[in-house]
mmCIF file of C-alpha atoms in Angstrom:
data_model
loop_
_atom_site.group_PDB
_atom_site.id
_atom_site.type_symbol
_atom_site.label_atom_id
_atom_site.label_comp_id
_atom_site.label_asym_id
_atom_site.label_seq_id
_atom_site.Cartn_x
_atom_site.Cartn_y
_atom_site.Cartn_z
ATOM 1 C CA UNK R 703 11.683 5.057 6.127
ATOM 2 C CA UNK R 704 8.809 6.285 4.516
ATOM 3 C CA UNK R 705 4.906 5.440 5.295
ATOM 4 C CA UNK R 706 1.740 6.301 4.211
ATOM 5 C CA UNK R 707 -1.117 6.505 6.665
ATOM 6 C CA UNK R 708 -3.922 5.543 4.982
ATOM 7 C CA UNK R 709 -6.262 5.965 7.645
ATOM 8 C CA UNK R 710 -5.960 9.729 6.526
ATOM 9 C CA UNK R 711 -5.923 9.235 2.698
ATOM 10 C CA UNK R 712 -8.919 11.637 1.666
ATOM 11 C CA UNK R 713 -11.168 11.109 -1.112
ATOM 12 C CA UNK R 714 -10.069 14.591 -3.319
ATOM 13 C CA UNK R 715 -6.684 12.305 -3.709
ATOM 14 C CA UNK R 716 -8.030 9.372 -5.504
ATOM 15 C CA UNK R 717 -7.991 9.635 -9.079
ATOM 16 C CA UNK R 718 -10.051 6.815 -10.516
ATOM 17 C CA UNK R 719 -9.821 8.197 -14.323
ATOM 18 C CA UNK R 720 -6.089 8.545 -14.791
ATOM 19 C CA UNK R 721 -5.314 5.312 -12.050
ATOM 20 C CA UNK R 722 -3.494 7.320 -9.279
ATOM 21 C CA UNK R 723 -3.862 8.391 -5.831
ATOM 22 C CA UNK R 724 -2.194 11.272 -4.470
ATOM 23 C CA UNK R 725 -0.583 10.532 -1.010
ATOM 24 C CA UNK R 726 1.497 12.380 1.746
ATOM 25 C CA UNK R 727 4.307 10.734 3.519
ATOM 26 C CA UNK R 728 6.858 11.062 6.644
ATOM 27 C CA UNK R 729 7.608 14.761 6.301
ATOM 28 C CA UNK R 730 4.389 15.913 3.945
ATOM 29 C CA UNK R 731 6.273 14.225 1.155
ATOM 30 C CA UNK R 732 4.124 14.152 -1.883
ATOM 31 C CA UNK R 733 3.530 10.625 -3.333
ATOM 32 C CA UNK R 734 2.014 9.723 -6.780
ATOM 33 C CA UNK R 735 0.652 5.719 -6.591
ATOM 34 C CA UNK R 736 -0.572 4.409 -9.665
ATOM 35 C CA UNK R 737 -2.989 1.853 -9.447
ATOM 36 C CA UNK R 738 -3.941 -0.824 -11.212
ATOM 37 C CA UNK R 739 -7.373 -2.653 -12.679
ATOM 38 C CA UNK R 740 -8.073 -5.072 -10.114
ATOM 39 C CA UNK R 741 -7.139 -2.126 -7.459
ATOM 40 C CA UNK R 742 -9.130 0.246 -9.611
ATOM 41 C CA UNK R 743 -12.437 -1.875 -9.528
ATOM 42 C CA UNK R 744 -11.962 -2.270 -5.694
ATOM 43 C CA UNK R 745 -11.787 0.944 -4.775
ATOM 44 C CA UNK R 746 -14.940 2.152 -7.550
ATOM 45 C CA UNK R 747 -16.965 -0.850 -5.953
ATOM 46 C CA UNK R 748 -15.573 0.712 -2.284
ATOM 47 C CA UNK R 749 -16.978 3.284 -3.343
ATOM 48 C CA UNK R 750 -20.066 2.975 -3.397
ATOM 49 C CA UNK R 751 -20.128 1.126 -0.520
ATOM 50 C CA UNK R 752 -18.917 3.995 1.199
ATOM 51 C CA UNK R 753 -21.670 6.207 -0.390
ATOM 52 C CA UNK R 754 -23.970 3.566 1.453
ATOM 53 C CA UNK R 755 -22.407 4.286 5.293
ATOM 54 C CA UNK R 756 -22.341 7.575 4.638
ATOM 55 C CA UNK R 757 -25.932 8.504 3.704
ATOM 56 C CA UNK R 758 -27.491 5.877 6.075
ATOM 57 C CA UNK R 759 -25.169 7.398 8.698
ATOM 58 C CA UNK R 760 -25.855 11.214 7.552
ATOM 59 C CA UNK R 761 -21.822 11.505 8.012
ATOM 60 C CA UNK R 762 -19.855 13.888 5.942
ATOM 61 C CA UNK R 763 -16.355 12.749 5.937
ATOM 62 C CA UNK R 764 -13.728 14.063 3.385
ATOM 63 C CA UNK R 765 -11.064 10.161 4.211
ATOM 64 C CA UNK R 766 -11.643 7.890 1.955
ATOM 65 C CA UNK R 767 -11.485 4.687 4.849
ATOM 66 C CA UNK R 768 -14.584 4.763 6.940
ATOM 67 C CA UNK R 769 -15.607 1.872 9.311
ATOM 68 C CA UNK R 770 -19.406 0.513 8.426
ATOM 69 C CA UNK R 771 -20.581 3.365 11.227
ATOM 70 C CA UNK R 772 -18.840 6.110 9.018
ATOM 71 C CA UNK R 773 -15.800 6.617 11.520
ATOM 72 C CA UNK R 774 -12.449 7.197 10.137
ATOM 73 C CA UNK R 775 -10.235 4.169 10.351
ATOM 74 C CA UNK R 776 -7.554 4.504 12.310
ATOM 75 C CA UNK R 777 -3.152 2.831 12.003
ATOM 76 C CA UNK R 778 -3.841 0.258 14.174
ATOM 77 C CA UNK R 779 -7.170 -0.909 12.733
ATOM 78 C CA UNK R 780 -5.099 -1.226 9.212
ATOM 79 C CA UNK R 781 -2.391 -2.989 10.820
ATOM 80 C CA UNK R 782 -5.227 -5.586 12.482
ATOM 81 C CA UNK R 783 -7.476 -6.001 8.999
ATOM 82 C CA UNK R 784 -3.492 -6.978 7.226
ATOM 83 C CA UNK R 785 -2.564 -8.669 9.933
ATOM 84 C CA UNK R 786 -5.578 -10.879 10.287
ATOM 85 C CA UNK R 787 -6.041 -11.692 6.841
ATOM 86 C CA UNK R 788 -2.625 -13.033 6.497
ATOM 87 C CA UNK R 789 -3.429 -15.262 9.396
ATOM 88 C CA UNK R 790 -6.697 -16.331 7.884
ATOM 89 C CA UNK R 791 -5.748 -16.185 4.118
ATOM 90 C CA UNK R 792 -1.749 -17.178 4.078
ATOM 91 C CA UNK R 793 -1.481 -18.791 7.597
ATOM 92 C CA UNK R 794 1.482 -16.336 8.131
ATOM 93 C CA UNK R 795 2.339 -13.270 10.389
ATOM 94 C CA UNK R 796 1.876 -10.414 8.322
ATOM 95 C CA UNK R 797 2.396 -6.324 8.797
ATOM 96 C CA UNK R 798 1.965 -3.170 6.483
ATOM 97 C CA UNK R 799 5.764 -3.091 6.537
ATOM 98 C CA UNK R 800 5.412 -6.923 5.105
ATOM 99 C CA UNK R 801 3.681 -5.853 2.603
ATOM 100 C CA UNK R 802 6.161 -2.884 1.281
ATOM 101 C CA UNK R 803 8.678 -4.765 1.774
ATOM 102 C CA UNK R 804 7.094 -8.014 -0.920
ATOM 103 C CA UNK R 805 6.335 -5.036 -3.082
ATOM 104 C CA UNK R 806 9.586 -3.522 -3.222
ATOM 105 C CA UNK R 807 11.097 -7.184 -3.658
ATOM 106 C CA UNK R 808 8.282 -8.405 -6.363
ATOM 107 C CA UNK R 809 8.720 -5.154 -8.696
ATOM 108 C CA UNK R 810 12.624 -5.397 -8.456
ATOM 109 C CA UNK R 811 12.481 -9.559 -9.334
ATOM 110 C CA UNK R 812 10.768 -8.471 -12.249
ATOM 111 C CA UNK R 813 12.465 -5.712 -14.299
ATOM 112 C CA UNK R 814 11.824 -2.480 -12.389
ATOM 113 C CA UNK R 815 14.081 -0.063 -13.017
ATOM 114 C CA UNK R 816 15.987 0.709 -9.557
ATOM 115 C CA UNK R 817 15.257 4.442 -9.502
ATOM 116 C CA UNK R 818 11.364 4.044 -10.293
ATOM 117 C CA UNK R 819 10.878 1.318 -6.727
ATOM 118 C CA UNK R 820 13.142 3.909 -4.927
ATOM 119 C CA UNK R 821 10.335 6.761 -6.111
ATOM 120 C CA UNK R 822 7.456 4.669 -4.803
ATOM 121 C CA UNK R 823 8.600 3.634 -2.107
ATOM 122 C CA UNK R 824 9.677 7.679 -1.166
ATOM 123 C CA UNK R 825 13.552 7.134 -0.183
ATOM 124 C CA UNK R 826 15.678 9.734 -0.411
ATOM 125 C CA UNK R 827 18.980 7.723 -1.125
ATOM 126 C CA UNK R 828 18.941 4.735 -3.655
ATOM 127 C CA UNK R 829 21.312 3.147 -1.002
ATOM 128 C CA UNK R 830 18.394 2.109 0.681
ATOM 129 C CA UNK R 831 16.313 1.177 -2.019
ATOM 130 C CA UNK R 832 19.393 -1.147 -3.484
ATOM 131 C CA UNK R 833 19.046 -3.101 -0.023
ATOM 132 C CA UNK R 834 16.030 -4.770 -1.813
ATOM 133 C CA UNK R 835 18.484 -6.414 -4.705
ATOM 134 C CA UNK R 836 20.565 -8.013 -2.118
ATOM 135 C CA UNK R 837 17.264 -9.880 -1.358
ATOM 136 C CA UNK R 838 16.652 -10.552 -5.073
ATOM 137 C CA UNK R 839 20.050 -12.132 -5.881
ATOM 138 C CA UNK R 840 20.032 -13.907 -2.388
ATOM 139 C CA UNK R 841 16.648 -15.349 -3.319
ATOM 140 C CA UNK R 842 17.281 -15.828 -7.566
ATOM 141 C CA UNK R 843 20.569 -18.013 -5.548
ATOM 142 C CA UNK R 844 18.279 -19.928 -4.019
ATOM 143 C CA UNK R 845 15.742 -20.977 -6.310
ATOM 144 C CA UNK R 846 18.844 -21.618 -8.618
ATOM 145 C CA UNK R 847 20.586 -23.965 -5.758
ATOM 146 C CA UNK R 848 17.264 -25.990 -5.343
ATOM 147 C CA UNK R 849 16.877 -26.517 -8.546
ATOM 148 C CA UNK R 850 20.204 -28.019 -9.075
#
């Protein structure tokens, strides 16, 4: 399965004018992740906070993640910022892999072409990608069922 460590995503890899940010997977596997608005303003108003820690802590640090003392983030601190805020925003028990996993589910319940999710999400075999339909029809079944 493929992940990106974003603790390690540098700054020469975000692309704020043409929405993309260059990433590197299991295996130095090249990933291209468009972005969208509302990710876009984040990350220009991350920015500059960044530019803040990193002048008032004279730190010169080519990742794009620092902590507010200009150290790099690290996995597990990602996996404890996602997993608290789903406790304190959703109430629910949430991972990294939670969050790939709604993504891969949300852009396939609404139109994605099969091939394109299986790109993002950096599988090599659309077997494992088409895993994520099963979920779809199970859960279009569902919502069908209740309604009726």
């Amino acid at each position: 399965m493929q992940y990106i460590f974003w603790g390690k995503l540098k700054i020469q890899n975000v692309n704020l004018k043409h929405a993309y940010i260059k990433c590197f997977g299991k295996g130095s596997k090249e990933r291209i992740v468009p972005i969208g608005k509302i990710a876009k303003d984040a990350l220009t108003n991350y920015l500059e906070k960044r530019q803040n820690i990193v002048d008032t802590y004279s730190v010169e640090s080519e990742y794009l993640f620092l902590h507010d003392d200009g150290k790099k983030i690290s996995r597990q601190d990602i996996y404890v910022m996602i997993k608290n805020l789903g406790e304190t925003v959703l109430h629910k028990h949430i991972t990294p892999h939670t969050l790939r996993h709604s993504f891969a589910t949300h852009m396939l319940e609404n139109g994605a072409d099969l091939r394109v999710v299986q790109e993002l999400l950096g599988h090599s075999d659309v077997a494992t990608t088409q895993l994520y339909t099963h979920v779809s029809k199970k859960r279009l079944k569902d919502v069908y069922f209740s309604i009726n």
